JSON list of C-alpha atoms in Angstrom, two decimals:
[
{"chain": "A", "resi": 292, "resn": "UNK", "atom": "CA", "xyz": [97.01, 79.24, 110.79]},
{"chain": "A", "resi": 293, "resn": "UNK", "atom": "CA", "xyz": [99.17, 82.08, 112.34]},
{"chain": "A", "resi": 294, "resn": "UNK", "atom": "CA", "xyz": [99.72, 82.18, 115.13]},
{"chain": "A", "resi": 295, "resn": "UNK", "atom": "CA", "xyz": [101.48, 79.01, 115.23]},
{"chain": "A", "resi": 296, "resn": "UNK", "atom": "CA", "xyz": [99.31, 76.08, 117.02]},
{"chain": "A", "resi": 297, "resn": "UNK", "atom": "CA", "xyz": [100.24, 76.83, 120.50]},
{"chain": "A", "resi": 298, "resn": "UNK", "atom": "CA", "xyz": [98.69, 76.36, 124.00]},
{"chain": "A", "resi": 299, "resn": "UNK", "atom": "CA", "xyz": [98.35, 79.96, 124.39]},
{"chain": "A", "resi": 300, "resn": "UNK", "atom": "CA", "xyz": [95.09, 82.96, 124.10]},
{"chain": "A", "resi": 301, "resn": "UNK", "atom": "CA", "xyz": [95.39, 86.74, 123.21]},
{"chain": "A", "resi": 302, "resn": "UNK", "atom": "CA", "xyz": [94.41, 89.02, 125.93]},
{"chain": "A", "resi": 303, "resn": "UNK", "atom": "CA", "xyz": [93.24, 92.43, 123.53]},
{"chain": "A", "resi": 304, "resn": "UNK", "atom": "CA", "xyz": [91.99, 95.69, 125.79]},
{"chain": "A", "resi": 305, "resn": "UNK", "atom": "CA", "xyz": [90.77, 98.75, 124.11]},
{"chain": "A", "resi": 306, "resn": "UNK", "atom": "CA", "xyz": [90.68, 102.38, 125.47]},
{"chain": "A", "resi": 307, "resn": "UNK", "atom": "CA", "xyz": [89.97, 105.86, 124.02]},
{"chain": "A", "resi": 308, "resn": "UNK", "atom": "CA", "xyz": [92.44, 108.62, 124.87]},
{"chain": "A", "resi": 309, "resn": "UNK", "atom": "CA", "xyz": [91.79, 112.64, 124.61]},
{"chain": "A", "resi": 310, "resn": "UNK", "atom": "CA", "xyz": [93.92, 113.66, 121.40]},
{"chain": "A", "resi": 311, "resn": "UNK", "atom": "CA", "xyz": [94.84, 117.42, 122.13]},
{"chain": "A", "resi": 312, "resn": "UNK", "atom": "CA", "xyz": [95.11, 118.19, 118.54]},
{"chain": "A", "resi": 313, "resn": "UNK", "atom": "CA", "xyz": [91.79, 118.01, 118.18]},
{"chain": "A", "resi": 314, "resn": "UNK", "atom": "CA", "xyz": [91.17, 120.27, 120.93]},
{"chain": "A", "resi": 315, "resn": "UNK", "atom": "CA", "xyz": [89.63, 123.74, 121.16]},
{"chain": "A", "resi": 316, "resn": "UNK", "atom": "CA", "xyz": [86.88, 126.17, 122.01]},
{"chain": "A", "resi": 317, "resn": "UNK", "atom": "CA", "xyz": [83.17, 126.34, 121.47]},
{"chain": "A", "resi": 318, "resn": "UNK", "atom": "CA", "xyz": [81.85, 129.45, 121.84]},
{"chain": "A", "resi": 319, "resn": "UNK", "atom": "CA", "xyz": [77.55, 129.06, 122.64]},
{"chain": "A", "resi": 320, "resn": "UNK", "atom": "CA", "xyz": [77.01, 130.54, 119.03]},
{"chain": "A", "resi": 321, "resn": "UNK", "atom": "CA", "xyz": [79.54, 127.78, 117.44]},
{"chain": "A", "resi": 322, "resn": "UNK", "atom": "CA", "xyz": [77.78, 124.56, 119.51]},
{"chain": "A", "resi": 323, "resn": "UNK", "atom": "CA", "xyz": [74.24, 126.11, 118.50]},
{"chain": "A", "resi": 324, "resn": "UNK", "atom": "CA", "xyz": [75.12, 126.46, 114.94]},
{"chain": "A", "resi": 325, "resn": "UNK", "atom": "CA", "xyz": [76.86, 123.53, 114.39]},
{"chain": "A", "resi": 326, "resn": "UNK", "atom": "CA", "xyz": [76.95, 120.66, 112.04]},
{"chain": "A", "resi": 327, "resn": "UNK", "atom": "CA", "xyz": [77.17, 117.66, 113.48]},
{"chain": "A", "resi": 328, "resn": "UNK", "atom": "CA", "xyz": [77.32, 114.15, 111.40]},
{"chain": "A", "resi": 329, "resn": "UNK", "atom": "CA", "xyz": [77.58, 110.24, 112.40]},
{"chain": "A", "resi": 330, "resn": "UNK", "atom": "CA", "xyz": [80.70, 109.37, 113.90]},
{"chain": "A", "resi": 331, "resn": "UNK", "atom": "CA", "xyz": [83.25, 108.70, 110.82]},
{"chain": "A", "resi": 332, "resn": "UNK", "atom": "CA", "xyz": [84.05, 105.20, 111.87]},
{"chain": "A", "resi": 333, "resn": "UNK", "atom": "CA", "xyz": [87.02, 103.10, 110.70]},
{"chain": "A", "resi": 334, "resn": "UNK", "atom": "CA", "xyz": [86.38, 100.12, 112.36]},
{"chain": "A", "resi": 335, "resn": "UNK", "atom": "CA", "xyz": [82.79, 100.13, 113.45]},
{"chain": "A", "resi": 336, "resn": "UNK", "atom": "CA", "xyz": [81.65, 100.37, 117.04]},
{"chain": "A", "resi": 337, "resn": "UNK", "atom": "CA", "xyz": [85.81, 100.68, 117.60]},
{"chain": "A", "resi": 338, "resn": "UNK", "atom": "CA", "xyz": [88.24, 104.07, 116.26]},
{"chain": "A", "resi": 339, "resn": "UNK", "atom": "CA", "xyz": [87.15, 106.50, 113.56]},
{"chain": "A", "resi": 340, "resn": "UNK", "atom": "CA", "xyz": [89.05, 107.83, 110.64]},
{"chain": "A", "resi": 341, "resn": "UNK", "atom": "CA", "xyz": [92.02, 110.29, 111.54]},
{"chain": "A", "resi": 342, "resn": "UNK", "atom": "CA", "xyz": [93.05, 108.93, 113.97]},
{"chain": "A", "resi": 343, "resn": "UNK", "atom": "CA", "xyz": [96.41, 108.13, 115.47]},
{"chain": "A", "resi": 344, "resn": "UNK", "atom": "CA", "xyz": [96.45, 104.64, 117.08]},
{"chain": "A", "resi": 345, "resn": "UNK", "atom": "CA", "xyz": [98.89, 102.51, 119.58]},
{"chain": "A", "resi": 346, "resn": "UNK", "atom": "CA", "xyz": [99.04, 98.62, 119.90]},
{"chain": "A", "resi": 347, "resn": "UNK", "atom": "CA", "xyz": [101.03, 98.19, 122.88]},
{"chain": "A", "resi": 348, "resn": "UNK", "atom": "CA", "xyz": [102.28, 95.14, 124.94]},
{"chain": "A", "resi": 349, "resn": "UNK", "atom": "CA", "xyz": [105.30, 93.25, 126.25]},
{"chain": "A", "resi": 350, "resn": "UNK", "atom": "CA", "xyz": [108.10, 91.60, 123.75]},
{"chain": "A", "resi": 351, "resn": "UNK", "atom": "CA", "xyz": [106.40, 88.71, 122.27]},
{"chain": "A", "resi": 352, "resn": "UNK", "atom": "CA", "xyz": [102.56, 89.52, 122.55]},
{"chain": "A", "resi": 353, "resn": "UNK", "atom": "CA", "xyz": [101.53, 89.57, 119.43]},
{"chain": "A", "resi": 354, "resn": "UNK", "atom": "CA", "xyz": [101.42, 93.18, 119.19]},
{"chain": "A", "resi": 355, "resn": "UNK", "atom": "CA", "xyz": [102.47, 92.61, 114.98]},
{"chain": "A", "resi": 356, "resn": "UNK", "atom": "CA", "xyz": [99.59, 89.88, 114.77]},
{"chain": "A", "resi": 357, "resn": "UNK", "atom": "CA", "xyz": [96.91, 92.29, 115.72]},
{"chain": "A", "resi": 358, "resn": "UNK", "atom": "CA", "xyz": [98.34, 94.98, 113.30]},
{"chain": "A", "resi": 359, "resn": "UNK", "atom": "CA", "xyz": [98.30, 92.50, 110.51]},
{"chain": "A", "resi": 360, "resn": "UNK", "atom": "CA", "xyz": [94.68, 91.10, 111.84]},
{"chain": "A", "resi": 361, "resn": "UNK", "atom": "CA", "xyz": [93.38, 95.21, 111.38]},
{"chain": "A", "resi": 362, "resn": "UNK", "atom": "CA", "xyz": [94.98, 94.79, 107.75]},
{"chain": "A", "resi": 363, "resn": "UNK", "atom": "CA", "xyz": [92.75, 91.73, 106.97]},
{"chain": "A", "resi": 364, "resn": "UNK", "atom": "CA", "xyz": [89.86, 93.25, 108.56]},
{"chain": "A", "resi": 365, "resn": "UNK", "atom": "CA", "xyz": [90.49, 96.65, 106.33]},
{"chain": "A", "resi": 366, "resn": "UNK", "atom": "CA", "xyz": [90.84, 95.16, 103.10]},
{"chain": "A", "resi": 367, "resn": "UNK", "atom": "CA", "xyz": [88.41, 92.44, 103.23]},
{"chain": "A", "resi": 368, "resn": "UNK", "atom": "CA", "xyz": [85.42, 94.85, 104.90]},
{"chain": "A", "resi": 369, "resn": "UNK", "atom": "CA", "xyz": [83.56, 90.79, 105.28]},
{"chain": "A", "resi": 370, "resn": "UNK", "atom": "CA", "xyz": [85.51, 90.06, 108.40]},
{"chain": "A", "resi": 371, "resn": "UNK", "atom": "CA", "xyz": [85.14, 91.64, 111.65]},
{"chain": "A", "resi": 372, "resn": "UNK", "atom": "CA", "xyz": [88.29, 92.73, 113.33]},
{"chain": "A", "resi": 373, "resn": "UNK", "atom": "CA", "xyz": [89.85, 89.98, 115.34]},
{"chain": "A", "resi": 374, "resn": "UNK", "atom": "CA", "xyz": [86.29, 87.95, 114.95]},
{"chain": "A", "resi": 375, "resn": "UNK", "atom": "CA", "xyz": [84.37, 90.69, 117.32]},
{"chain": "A", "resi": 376, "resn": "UNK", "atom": "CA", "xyz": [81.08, 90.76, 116.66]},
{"chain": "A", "resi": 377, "resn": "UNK", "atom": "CA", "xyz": [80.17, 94.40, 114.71]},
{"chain": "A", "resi": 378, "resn": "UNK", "atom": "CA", "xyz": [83.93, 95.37, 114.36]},
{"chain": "A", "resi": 379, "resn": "UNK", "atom": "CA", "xyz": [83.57, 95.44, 110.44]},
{"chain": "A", "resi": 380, "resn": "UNK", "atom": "CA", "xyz": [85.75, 98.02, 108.61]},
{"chain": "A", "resi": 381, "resn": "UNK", "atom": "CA", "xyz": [83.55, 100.89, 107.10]},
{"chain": "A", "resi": 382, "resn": "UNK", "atom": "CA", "xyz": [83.59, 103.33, 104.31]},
{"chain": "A", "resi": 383, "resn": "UNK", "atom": "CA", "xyz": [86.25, 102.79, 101.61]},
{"chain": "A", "resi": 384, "resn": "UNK", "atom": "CA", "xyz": [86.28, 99.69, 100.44]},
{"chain": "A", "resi": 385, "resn": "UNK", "atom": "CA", "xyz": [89.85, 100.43, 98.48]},
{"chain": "A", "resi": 386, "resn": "UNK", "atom": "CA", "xyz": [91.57, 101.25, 101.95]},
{"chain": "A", "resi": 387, "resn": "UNK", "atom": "CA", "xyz": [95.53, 101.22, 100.47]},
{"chain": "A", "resi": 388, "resn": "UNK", "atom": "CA", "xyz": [98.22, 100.63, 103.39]},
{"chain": "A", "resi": 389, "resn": "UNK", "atom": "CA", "xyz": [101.66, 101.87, 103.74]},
{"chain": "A", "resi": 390, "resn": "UNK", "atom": "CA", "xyz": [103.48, 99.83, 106.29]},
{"chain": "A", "resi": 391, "resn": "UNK", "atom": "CA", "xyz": [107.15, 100.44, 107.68]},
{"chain": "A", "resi": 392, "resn": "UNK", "atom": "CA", "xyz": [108.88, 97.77, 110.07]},
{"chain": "A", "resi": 393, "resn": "UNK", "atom": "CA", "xyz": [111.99, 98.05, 111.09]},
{"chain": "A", "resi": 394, "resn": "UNK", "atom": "CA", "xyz": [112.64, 94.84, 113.16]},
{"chain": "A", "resi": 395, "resn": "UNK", "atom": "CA", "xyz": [113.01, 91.40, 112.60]},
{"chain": "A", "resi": 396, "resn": "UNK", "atom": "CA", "xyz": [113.63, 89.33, 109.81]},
{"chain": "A", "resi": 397, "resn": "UNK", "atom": "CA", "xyz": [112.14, 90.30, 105.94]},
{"chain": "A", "resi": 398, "resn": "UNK", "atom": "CA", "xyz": [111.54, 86.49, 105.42]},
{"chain": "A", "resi": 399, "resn": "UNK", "atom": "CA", "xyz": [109.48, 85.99, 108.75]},
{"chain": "A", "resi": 400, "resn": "UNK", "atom": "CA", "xyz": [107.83, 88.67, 107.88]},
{"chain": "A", "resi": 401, "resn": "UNK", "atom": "CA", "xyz": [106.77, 88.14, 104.45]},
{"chain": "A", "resi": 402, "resn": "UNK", "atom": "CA", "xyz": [105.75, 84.78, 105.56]},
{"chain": "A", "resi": 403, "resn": "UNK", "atom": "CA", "xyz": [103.29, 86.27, 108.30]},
{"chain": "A", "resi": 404, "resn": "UNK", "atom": "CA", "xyz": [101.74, 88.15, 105.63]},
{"chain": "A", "resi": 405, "resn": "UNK", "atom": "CA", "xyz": [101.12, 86.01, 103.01]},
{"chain": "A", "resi": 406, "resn": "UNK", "atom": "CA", "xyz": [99.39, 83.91, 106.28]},
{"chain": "A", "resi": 407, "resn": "UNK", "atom": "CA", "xyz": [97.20, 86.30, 107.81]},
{"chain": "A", "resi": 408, "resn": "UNK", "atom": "CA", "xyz": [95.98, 88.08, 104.20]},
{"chain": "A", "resi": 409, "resn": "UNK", "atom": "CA", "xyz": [95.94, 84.71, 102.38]},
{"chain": "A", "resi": 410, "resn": "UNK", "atom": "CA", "xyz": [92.58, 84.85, 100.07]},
{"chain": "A", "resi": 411, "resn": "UNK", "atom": "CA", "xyz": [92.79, 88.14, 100.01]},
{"chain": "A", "resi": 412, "resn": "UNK", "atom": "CA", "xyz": [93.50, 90.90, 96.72]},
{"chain": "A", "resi": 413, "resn": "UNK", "atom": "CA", "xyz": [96.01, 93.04, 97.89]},
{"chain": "A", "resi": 414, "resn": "UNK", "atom": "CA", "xyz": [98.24, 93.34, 94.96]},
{"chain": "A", "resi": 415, "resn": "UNK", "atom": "CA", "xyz": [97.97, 97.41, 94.65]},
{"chain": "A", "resi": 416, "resn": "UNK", "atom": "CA", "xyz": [96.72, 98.29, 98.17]},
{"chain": "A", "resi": 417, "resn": "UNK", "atom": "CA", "xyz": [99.92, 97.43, 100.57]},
{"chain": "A", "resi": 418, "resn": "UNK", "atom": "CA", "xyz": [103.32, 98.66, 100.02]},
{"chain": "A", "resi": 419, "resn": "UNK", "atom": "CA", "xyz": [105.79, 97.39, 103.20]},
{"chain": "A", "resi": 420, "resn": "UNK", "atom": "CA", "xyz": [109.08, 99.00, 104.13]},
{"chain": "A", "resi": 421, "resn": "UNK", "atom": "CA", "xyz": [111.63, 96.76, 105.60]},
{"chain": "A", "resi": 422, "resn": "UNK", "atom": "CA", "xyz": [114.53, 98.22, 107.81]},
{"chain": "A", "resi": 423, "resn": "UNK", "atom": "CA", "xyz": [114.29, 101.56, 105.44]},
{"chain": "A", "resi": 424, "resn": "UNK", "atom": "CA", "xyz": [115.64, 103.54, 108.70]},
{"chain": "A", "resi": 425, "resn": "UNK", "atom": "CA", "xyz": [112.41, 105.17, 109.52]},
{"chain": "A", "resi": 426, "resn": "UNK", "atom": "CA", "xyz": [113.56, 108.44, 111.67]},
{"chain": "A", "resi": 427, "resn": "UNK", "atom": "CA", "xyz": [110.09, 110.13, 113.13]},
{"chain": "A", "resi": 428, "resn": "UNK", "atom": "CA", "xyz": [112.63, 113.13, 114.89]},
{"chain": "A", "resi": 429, "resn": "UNK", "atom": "CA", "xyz": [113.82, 113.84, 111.36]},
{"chain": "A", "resi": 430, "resn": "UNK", "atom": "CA", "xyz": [111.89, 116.32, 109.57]},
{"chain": "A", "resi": 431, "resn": "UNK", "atom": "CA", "xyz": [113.34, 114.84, 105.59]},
{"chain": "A", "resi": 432, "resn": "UNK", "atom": "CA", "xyz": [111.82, 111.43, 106.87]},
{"chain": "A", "resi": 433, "resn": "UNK", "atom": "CA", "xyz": [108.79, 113.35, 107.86]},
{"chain": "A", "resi": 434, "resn": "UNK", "atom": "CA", "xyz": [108.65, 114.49, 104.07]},
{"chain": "A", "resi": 435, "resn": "UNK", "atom": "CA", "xyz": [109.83, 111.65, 102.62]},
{"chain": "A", "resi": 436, "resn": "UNK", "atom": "CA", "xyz": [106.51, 110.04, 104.41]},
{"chain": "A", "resi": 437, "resn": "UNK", "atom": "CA", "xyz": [103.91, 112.82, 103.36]},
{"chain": "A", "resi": 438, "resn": "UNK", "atom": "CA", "xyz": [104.75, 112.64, 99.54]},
{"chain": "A", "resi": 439, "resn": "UNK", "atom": "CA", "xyz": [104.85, 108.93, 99.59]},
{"chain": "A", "resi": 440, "resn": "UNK", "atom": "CA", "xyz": [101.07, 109.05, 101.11]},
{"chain": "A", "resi": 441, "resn": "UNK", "atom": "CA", "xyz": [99.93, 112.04, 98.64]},
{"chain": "A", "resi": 442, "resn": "UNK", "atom": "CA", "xyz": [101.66, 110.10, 95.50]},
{"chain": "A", "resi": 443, "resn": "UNK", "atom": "CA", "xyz": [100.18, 106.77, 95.92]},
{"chain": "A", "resi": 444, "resn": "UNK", "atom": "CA", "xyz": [96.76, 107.97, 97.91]},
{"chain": "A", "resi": 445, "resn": "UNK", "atom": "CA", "xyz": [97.56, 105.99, 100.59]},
{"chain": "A", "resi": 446, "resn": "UNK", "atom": "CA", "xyz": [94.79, 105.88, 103.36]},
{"chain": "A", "resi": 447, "resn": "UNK", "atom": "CA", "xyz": [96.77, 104.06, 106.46]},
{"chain": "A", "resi": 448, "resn": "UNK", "atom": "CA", "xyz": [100.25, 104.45, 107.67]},
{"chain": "A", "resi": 449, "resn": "UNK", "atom": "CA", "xyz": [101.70, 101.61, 110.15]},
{"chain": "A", "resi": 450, "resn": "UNK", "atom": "CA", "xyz": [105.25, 102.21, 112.11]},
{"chain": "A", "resi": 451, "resn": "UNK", "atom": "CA", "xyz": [106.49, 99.17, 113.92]},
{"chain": "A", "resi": 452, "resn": "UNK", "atom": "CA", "xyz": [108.32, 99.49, 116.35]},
{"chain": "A", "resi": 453, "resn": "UNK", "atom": "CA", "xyz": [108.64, 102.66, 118.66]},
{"chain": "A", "resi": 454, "resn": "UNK", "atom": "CA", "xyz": [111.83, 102.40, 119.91]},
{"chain": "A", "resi": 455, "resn": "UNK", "atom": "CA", "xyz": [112.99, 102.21, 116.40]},
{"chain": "A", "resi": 456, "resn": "UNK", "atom": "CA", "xyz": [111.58, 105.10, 114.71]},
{"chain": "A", "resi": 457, "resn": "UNK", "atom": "CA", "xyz": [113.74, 107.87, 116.45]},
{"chain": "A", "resi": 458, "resn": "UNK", "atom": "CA", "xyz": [117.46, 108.75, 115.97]},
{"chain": "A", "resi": 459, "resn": "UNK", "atom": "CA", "xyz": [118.26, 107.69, 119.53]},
{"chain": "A", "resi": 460, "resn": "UNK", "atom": "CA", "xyz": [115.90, 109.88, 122.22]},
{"chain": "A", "resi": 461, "resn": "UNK", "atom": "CA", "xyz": [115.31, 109.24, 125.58]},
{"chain": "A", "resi": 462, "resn": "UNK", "atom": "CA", "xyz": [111.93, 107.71, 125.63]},
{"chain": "A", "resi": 463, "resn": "UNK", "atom": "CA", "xyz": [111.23, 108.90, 129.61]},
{"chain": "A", "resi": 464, "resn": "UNK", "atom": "CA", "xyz": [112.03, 112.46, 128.45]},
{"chain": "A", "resi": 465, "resn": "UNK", "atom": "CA", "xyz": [109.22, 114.74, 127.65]},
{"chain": "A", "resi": 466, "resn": "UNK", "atom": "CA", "xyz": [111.99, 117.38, 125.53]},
{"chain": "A", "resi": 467, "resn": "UNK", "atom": "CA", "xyz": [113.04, 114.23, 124.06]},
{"chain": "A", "resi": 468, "resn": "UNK", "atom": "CA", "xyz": [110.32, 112.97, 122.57]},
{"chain": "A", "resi": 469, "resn": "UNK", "atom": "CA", "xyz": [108.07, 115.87, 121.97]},
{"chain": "A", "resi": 470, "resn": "UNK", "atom": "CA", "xyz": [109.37, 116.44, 118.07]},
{"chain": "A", "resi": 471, "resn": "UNK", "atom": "CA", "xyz": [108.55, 112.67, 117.45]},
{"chain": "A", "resi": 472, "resn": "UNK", "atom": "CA", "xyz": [104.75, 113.19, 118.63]},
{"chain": "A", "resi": 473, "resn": "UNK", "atom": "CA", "xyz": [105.23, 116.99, 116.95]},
{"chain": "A", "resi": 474, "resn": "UNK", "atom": "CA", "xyz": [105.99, 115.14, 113.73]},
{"chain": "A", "resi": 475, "resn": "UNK", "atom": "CA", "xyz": [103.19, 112.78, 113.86]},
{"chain": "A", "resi": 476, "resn": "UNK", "atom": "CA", "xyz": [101.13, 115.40, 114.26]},
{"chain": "A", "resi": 477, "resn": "UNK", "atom": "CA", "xyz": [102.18, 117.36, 111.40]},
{"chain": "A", "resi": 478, "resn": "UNK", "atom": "CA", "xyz": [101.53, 114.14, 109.06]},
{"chain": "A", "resi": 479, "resn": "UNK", "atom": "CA", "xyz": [97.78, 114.06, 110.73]},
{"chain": "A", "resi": 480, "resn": "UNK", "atom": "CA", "xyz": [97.03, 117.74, 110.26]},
{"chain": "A", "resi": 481, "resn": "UNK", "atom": "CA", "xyz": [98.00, 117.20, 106.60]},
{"chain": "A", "resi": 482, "resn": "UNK", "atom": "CA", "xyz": [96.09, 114.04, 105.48]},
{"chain": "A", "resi": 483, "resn": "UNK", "atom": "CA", "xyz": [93.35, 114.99, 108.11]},
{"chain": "A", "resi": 484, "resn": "UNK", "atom": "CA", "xyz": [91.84, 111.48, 106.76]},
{"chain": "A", "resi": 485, "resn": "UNK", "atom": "CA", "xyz": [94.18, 109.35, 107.48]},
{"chain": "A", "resi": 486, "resn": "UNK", "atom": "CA", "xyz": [95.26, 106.66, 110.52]},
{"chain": "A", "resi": 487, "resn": "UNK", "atom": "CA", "xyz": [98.71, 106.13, 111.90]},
{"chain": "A", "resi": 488, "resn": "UNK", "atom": "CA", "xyz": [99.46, 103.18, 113.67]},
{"chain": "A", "resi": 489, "resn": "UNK", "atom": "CA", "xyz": [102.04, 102.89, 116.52]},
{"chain": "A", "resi": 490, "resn": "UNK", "atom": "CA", "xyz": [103.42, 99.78, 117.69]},
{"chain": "A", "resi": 491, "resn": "UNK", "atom": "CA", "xyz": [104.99, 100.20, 121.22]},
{"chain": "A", "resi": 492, "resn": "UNK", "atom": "CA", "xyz": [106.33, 98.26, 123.73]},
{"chain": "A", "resi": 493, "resn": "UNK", "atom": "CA", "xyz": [105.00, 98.07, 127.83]},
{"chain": "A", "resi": 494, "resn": "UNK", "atom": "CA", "xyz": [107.68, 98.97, 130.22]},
{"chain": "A", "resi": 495, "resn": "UNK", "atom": "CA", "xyz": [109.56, 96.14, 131.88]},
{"chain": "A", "resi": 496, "resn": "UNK", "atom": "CA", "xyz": [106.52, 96.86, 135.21]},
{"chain": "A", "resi": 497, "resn": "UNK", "atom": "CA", "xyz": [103.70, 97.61, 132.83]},
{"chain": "A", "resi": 498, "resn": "UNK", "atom": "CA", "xyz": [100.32, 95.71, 132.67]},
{"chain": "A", "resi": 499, "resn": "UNK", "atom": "CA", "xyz": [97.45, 95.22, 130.28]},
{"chain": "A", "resi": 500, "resn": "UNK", "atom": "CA", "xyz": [95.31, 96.51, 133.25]},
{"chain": "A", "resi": 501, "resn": "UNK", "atom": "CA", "xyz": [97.65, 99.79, 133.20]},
{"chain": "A", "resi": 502, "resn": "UNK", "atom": "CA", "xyz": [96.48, 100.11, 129.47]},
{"chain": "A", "resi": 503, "resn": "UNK", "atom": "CA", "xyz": [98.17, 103.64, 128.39]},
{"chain": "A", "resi": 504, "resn": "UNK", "atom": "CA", "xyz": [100.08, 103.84, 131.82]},
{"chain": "A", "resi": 505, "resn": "UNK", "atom": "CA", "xyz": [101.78, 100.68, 130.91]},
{"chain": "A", "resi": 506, "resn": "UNK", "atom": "CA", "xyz": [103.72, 101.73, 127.89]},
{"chain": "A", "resi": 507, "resn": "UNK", "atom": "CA", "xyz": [107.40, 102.55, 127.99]},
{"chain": "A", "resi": 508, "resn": "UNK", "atom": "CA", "xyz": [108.69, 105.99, 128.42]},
{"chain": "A", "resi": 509, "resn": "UNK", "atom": "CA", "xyz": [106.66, 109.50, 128.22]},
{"chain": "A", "resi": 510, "resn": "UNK", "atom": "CA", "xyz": [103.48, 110.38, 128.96]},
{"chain": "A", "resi": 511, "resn": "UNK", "atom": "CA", "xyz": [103.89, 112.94, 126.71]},
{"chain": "A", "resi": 512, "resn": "UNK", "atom": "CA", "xyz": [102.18, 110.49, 123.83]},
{"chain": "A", "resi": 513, "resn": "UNK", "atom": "CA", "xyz": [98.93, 110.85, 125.79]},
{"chain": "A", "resi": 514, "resn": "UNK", "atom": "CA", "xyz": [98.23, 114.23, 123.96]},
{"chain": "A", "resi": 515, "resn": "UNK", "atom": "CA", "xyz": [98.76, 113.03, 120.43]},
{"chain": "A", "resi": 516, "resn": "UNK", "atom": "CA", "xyz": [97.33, 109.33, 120.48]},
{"chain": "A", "resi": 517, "resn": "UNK", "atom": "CA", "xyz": [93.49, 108.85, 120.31]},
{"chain": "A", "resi": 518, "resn": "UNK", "atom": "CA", "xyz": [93.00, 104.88, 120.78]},
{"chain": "A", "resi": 519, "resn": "UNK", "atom": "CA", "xyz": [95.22, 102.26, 122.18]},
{"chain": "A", "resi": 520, "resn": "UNK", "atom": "CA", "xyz": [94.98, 98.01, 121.79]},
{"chain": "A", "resi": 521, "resn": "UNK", "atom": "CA", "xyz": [96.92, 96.33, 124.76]},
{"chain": "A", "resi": 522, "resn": "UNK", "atom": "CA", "xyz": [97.81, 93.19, 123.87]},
{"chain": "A", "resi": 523, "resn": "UNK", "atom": "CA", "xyz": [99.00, 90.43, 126.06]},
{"chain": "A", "resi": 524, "resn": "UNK", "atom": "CA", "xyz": [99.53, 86.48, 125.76]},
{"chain": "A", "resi": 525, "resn": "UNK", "atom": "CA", "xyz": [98.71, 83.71, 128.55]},
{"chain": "A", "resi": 526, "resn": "UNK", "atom": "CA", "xyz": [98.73, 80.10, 128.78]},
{"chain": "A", "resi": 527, "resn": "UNK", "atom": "CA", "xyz": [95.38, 78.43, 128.09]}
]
């Protein structure tokens, strides 16, 4: 079972953020005359499709778990998300997942996902990069990223972690940081369809009760992300 047997429970917190991509005017004609459908739901009762995600917590919370517990949950659509009652995935039962982590160790790491997807098929629907030098501030990686997703139809993208998807920025500076968000945006206005997911860490202060206010650096990422997981891990 993964995690390992320990004395230990996951602390998970959910909260929805504004996403100011999505936002604009609605003139009285445009809200009488529109056409409004059920919310497109990923992960029912949870985050839609198109959306741009963050699973943040301290070193050592499990923070990778929970992304490869969403996996499980989108490729086998008969398990709810972490166990939660209702939190089935929804929609597309071929979900395919492109997956880029740049820390730790490939064998850990192979080993934690033959674990946590054991029983399930997922021979053609997850591709993993492992310490490929993913560089969000770089506009090739950007297109290096968008024709990998159009070639092989890929519906998810996963980026673990933050602090090592950028060629070096200050993460407390807004100028800093603004073409990495920038960048993530331009991959959402293209595949309009498809999630990102954002591993991050909490500042050295930060709390699971500070949800977004507890991750590391800018606050600038509070106009490009759209749902955030806090994760957190205390003794039984």
């Amino acid at each position: 079972m993964y995690p390992e047997n320990r004395p230990e429970k996951i602390v998970v917190q959910v909260d929805y953020i504004v996403n100011s991509v999505n936002r604009r005017y609605f003139s009285g004609v445009d809200i009488q005359t529109a056409k409004t459908t059920v919310d497109d739901y990923l992960i029912n009762n949870l985050f839609t499709r198109g959306q741009i995600v963050v699973i943040g917590g301290k070193q050592k919370s499990k923070k990778t778990f929970i992304l490869l517990e969403l996996f499980r949950a989108l490729l086998d659509n008969n398990e709810p998300f972490m166990g939660l009652p209702g939190c089935y995935a929804v929609g597309d039962p071929n979900e395919k997942i492109l997956f880029y982590e740049e820390e730790g160790s490939e064998n850990r790491l192979l080993k934690r996902l033959q674990v946590v997807l054991n029983g399930i098929d997922y021979s053609n629907r997850l591709v993993l990069g492992h310490k490929r030098g993913v560089k969000l501030d770089d506009k090739r990686w950007i297109e290096n990223i968008c024709k990998k997703i159009e070639d092989e139809k890929f519906t998810q993208l996963a980026l673990d972690p933050f602090q090592d998807l950028h060629s070096g920025k200050d993460e407390d500076s807004s100028t800093d940081t603004a073409i990495i968000w920038e960048n993530l945006r331009v991959i959402q206005r293209r595949f309009p369809k498809l999630n990102i997911y954002i591993l991050y860490h909490f500042s050295k202060s930060g709390k699971i009760e500070q949800k977004f206010d507890a991750l590391r650096g800018s606050s600038i990422a509070g106009g490009t992300v759209d749902f955030g997981i806090y994760t957190e891990v205390k003794s039984a």
